[in-house]
mmCIF file of C-alpha atoms and ligand atoms in Angstrom:
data_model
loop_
_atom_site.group_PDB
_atom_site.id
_atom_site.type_symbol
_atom_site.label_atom_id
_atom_site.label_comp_id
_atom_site.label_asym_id
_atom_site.label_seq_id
_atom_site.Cartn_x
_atom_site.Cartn_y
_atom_site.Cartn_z
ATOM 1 C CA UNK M 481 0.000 0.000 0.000
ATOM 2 C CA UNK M 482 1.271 3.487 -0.952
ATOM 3 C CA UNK M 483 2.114 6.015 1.279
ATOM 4 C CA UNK M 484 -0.401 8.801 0.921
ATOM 5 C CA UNK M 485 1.341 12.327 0.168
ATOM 6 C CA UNK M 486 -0.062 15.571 1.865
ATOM 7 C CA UNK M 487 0.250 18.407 -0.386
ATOM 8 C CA UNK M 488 -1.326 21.786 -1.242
ATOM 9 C CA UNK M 489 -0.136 23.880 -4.121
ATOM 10 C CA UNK M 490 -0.624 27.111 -1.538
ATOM 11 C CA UNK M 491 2.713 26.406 -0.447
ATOM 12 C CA UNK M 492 4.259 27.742 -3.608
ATOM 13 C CA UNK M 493 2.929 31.056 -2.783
ATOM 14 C CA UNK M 494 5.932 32.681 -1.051
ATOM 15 C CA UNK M 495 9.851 32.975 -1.718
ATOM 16 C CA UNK M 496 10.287 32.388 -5.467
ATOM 17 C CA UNK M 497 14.182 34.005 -5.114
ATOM 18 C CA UNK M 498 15.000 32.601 -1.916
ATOM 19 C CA UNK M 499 17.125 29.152 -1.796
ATOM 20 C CA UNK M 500 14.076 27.734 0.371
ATOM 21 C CA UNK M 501 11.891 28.260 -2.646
ATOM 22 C CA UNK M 502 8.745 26.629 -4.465
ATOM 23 C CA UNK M 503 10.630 24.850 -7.167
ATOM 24 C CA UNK M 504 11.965 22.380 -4.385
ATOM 25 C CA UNK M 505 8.764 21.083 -3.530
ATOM 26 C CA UNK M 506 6.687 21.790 -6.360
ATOM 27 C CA UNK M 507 9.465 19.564 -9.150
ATOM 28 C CA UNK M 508 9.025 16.759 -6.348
ATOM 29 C CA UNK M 509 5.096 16.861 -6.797
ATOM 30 C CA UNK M 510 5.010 16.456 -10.199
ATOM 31 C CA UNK M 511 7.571 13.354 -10.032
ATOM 32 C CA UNK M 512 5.693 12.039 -7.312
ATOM 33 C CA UNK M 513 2.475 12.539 -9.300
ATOM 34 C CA UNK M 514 3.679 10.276 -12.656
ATOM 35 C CA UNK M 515 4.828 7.376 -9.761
ATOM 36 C CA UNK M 516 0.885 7.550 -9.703
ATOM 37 C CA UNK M 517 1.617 8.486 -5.561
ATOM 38 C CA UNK M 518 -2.409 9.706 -4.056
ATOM 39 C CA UNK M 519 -2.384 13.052 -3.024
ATOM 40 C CA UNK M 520 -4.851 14.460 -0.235
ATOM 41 C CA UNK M 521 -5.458 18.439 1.293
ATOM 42 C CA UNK M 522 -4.263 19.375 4.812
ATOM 43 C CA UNK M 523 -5.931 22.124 6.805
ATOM 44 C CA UNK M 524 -3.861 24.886 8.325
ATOM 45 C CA UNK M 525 -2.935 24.028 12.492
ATOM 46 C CA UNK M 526 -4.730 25.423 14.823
ATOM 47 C CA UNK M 527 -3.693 27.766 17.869
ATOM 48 C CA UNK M 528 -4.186 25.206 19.802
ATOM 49 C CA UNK M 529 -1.808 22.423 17.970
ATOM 50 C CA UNK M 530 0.502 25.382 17.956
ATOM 51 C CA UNK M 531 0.468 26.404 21.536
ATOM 52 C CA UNK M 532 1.554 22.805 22.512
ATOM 53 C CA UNK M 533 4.807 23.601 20.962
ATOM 54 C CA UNK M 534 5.471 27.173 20.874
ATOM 55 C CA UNK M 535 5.280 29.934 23.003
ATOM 56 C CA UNK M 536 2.557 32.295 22.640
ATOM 57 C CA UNK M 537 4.537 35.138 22.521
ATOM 58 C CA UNK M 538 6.580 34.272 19.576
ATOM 59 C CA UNK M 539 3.587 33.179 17.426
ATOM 60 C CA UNK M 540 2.001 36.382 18.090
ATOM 61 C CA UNK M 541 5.297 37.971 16.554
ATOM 62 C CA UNK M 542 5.309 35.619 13.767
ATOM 63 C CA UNK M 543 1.614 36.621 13.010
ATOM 64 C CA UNK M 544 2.001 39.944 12.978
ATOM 65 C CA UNK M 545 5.542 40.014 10.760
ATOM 66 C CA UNK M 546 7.862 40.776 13.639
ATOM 67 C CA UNK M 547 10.474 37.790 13.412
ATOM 68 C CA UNK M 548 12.977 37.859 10.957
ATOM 69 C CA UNK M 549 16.627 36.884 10.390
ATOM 70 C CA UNK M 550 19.281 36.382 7.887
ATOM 71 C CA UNK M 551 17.821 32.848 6.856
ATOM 72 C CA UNK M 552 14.202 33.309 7.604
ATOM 73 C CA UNK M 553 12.462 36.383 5.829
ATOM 74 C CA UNK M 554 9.363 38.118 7.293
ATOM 75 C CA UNK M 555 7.283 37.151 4.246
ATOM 76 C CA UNK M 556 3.656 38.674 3.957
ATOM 77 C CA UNK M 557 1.190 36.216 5.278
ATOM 78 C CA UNK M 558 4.185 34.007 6.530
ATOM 79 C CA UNK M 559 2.195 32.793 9.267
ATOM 80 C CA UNK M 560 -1.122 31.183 7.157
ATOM 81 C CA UNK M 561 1.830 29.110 5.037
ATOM 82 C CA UNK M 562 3.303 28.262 8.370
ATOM 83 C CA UNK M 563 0.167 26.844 9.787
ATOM 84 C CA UNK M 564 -0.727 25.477 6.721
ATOM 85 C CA UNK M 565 2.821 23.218 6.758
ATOM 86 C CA UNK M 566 2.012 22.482 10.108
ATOM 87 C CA UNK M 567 -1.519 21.142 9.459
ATOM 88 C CA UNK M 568 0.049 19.135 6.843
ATOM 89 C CA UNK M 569 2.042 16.877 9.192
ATOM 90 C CA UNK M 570 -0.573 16.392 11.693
ATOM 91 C CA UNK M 571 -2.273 15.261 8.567
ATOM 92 C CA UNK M 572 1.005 12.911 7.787
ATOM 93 C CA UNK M 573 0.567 11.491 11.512
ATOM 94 C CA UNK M 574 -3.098 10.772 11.305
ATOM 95 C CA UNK M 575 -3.137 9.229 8.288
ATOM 96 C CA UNK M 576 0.763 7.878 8.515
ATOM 97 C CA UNK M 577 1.410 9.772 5.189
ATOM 98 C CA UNK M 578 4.074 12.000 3.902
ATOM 99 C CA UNK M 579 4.093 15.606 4.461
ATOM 100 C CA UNK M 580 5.519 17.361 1.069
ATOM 101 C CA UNK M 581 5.069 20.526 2.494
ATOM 102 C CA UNK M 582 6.839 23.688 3.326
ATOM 103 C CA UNK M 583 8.261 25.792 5.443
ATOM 104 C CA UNK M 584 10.167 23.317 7.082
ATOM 105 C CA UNK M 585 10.105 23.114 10.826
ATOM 106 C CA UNK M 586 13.394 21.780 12.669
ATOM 107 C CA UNK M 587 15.047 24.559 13.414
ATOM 108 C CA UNK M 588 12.443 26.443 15.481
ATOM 109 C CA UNK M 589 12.099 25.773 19.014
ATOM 110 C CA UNK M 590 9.623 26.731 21.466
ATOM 111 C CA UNK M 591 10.310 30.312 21.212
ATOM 112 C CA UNK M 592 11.688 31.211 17.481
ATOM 113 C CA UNK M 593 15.479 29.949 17.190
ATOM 114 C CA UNK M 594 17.502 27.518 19.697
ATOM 115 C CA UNK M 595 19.709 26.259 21.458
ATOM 116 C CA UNK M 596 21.388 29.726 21.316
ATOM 117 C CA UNK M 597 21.877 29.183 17.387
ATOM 118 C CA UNK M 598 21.172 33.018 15.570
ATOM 119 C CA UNK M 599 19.068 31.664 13.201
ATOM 120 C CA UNK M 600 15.844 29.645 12.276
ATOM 121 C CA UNK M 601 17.542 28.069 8.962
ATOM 122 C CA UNK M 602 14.532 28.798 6.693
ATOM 123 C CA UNK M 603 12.002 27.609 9.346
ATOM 124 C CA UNK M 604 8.559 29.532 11.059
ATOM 125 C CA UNK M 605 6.771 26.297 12.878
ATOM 126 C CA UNK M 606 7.930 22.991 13.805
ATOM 127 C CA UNK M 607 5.896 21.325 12.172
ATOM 128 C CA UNK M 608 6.877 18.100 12.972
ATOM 129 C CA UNK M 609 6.877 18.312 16.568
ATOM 130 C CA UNK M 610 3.122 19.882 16.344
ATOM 131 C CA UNK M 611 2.726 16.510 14.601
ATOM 132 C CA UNK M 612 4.487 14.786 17.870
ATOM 133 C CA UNK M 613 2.577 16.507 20.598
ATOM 134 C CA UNK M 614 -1.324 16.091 19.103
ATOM 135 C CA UNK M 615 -0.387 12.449 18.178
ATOM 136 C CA UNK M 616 0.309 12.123 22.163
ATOM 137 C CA UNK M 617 2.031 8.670 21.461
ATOM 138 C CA UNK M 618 5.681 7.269 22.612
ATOM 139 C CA UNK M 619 7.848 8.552 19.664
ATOM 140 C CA UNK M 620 10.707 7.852 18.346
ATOM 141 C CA UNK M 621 11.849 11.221 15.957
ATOM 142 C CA UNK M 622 14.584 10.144 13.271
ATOM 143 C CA UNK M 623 15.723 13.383 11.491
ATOM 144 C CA UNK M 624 17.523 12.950 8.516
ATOM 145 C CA UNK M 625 18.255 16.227 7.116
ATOM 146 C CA UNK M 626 21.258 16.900 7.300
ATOM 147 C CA UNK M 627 21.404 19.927 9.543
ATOM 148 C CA UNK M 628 21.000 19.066 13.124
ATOM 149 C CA UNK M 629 17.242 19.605 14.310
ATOM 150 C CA UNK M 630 18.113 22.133 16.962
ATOM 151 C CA UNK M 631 14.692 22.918 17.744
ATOM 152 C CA UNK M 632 13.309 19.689 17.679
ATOM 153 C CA UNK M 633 15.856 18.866 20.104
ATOM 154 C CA UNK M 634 15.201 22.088 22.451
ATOM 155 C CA UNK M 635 11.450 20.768 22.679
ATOM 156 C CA UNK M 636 11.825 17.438 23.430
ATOM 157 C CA UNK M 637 14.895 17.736 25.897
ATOM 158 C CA UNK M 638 13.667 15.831 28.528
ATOM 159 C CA UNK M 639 10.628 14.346 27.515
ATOM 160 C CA UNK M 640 9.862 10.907 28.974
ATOM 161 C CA UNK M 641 7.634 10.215 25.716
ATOM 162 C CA UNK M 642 10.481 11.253 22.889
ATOM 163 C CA UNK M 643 13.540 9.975 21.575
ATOM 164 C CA UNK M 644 15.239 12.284 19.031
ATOM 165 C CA UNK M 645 18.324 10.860 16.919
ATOM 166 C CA UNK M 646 19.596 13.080 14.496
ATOM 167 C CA UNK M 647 22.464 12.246 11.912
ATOM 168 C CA UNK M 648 23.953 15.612 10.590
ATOM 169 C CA UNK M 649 26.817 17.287 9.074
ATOM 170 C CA UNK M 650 29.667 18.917 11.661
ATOM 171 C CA UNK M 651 30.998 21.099 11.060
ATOM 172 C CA UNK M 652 27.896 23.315 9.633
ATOM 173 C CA UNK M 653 25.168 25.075 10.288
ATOM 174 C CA UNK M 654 23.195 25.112 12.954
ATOM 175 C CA UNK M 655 26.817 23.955 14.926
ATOM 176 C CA UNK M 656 24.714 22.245 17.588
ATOM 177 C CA UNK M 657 24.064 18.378 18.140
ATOM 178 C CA UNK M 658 27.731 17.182 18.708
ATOM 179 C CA UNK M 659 26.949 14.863 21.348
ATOM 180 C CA UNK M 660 23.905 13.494 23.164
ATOM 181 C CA UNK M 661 22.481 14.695 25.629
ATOM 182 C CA UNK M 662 19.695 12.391 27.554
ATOM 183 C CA UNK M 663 17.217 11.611 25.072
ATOM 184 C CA UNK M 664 18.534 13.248 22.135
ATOM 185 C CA UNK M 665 21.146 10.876 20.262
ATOM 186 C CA UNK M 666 23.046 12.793 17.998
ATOM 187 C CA UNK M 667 25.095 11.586 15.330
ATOM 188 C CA UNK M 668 27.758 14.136 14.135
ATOM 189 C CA UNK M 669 29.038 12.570 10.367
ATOM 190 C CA UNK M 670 31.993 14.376 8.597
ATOM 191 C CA UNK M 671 31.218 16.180 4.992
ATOM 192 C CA UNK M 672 30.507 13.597 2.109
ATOM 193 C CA UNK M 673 30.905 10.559 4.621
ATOM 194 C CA UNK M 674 28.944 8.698 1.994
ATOM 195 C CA UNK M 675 26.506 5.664 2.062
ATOM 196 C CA UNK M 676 28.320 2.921 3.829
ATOM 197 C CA UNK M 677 29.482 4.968 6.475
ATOM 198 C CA UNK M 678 25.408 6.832 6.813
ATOM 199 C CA UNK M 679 23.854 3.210 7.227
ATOM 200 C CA UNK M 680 26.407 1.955 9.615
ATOM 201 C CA UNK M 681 25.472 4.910 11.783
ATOM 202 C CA UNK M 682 21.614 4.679 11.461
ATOM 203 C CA UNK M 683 21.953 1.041 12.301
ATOM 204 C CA UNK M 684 23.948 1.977 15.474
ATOM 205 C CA UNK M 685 21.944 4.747 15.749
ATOM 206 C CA UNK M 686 18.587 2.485 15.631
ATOM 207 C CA UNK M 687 19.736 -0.500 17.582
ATOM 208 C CA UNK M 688 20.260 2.066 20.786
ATOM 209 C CA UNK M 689 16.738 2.763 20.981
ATOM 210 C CA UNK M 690 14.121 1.037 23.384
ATOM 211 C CA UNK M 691 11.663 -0.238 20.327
ATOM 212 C CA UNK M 692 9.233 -1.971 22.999
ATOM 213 C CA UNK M 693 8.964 1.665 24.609
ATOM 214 C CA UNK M 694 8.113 3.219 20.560
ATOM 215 C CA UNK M 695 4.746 3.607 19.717
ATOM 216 C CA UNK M 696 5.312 6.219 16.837
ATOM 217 C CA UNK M 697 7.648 6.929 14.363
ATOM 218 C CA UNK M 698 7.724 10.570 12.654
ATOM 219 C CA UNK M 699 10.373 11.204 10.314
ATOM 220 C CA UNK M 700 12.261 14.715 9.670
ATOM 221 C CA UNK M 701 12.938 13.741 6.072
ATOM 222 C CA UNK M 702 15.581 16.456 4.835
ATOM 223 C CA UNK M 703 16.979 15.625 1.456
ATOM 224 C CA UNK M 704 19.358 17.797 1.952
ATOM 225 C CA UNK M 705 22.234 15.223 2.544
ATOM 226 C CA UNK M 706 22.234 14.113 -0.977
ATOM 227 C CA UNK M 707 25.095 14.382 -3.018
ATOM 228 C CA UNK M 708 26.024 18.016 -3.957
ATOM 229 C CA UNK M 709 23.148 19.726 -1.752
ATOM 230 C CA UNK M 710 23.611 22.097 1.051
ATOM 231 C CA UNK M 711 24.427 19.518 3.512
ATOM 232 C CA UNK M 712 25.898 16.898 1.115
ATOM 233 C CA UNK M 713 26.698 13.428 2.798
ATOM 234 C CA UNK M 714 27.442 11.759 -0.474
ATOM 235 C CA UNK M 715 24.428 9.777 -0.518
ATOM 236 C CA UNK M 716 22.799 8.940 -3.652
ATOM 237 C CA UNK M 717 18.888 8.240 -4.337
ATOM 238 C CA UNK M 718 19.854 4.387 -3.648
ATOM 239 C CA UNK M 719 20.608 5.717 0.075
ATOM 240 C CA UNK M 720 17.472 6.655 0.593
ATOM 241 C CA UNK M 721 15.923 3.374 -0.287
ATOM 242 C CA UNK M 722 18.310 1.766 1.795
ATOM 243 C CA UNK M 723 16.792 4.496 5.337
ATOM 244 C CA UNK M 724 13.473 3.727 3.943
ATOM 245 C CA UNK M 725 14.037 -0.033 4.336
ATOM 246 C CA UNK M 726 15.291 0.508 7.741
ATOM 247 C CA UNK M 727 12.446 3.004 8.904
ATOM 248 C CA UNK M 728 10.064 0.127 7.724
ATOM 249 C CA UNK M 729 11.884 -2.957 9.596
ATOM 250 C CA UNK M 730 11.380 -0.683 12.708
ATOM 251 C CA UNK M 731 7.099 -1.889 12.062
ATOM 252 C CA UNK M 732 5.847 1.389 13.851
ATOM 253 C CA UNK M 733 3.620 3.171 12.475
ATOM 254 C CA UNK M 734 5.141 6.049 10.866
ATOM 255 C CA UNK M 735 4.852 9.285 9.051
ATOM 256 C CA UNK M 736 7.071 11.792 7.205
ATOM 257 C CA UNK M 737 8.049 15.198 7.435
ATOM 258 C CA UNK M 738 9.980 16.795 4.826
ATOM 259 C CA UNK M 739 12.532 19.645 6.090
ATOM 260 C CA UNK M 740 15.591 20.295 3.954
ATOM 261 C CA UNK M 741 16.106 19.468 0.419
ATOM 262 C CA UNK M 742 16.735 22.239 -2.220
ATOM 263 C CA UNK M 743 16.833 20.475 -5.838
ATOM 264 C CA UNK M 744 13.452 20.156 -6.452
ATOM 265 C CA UNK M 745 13.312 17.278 -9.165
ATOM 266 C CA UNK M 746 15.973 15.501 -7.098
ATOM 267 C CA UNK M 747 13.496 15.627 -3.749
ATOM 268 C CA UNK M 748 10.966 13.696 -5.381
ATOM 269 C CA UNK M 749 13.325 11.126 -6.427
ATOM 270 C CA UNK M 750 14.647 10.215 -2.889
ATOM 271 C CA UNK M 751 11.323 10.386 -1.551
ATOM 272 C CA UNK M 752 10.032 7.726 -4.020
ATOM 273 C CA UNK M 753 13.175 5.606 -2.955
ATOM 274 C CA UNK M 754 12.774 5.993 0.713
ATOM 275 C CA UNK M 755 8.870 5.044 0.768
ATOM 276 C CA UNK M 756 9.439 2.656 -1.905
ATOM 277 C CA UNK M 757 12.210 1.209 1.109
ATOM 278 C CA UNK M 758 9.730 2.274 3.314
ATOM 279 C CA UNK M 759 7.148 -0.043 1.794
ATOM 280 C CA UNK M 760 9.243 -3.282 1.095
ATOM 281 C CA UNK M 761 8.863 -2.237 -2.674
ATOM 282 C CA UNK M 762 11.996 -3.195 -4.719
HETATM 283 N N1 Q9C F 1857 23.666 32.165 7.344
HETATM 284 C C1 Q9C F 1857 16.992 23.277 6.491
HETATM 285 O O1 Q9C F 1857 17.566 22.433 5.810
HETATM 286 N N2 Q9C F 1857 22.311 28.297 6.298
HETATM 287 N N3 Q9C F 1857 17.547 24.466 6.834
HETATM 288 C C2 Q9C F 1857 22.942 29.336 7.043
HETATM 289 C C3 Q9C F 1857 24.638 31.143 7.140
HETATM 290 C C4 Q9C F 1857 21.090 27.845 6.888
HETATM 291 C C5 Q9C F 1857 18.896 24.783 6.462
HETATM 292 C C6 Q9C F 1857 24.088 29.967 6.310
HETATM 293 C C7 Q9C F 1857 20.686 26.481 6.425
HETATM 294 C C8 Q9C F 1857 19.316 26.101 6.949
HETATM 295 C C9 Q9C F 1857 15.580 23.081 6.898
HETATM 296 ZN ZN1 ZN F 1858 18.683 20.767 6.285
#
């Protein structure tokens, strides 16, 4: 059975000349759209779903323009394609489905960027861990973009009902997740480490987890860690059928999140590998 894709072409509606633009998920739509993948609407999130995550001070600011940094523009109406992103991954968790959505989320914490990092890296909402906190389930969060979710991580330090592992690039932006810290596992992996050296880690990575204790999984699925991209590992679209197998041996239920990823055509590749992984489909 194929994994259902959230999508809504609203979220081509903002940043056409930034590098976190429309082409990157729209290109990945249309590939995913000839693989004859379903496509269904999400709502926007609600203040509510929101407020279980953020602070309300900072999505006041948000809705009324005032946030802004050297990544993250102040784009009109920012906020509706925020909650809009967001509403598409608690779609992805109710339905265990794949969020192509964006903004991404993993770099904003509870109150706009953290972990003392300057920026939020392109990101307004975390959407994924709105996803986390309505689902209300034991979760295991397995980010593989290749930048380390700092705010993920910053909301679910400490939480009895998360584990978040994170395989990144160090050195390189946000400069944060070089060791673990409780119940955040972080997996620091050198520039172009490539494929054999990814999967070795994600299987060490995976194996120091309490499955019995997992109800959930939700993935942070950056693409961003292909060859060439912002936060190049080396890997290749084969790679991501390879995390997609090993997301699926896990037998959780699980949705996806997408964060990073910034060749548009190359996104919906690796996304067809790792649910076609995912799936047990050759
Ligand atoms: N200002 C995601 O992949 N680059 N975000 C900073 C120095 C920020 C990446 C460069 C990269 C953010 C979701
Ligand atoms: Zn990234």
């Amino acid at each position: 059975m194929k994994t259902k894709i959230v999508f809504s072409e609203k979220c081509l509606g903002y940043g056409n000349w930034h590098i976190e633009g429309p082409l990157r998920v729209q290109k990945a739509q249309e590939i995913l759209q000839t693989k004859g993948y379903e496509f269904v609407k999400p709502e926007p999130a609600t203040e509510e779903n929101l407020l279980k995550v953020h602070e309300a001070e900072y999505i006041w600011n948000l809705k009324k323009g005032l946030v802004e940094d050297t990544d993250t523009p102040a784009y009109d109406n920012i906020y509706e394609f925020a909650k809009l992103s967001a509403g598409a991954a608690l779609l992805a968790a109710k339905i265990n489905g794949f969020s192509l959505m964006r903004p991404p989320g993993h770099h904003t914490g509870k109150n706009g960027a953290a972990l003392g990092v300057y920026t939020r890296g392109f990101c307004y909402l975390n959407n994924v861990a709105v996803a986390v906190k309505s689902l209300d389930k034991r979760t295991l969060i397995l980010d593989v973009d290749g930048h380390h979710g700092n705010g993920t991580q910053e909301i679910f330090q400490g939480d009895s009902k998360v584990t978040y592992v994170s395989l990144h690039r160090v050195p390189h932006y946000p400069g944060t997740g070089l060791v673990s810290e409780g119940n955040c596992l972080n997996f620091p992996l050198p520039f172009d480490c490539g494929e054999q050296v990814y999967l070795e880690t994600l299987d060490k990575a995976l194996s120091m987890v309490d499955l019995g204790e997992v109800e959930a999984v939700a993935v942070s699925a950056g693409f961003d860690t292909h060859k060439g991209d912002l936060a190049s590992l080396g890997l290749t679209e084969r790679s991501y059928w390879e995390i997609g197998k090993r997301i699926g041996a896990l037998n959780k239920r699980t949705f996806f999140v997408l964060e990073g990823g910034y060749k548009g055509e190359q996104n919906g590749h690796d996304a067809d590998n790792l649910l076609r992984g995912f799936e047990g489909e050759p």
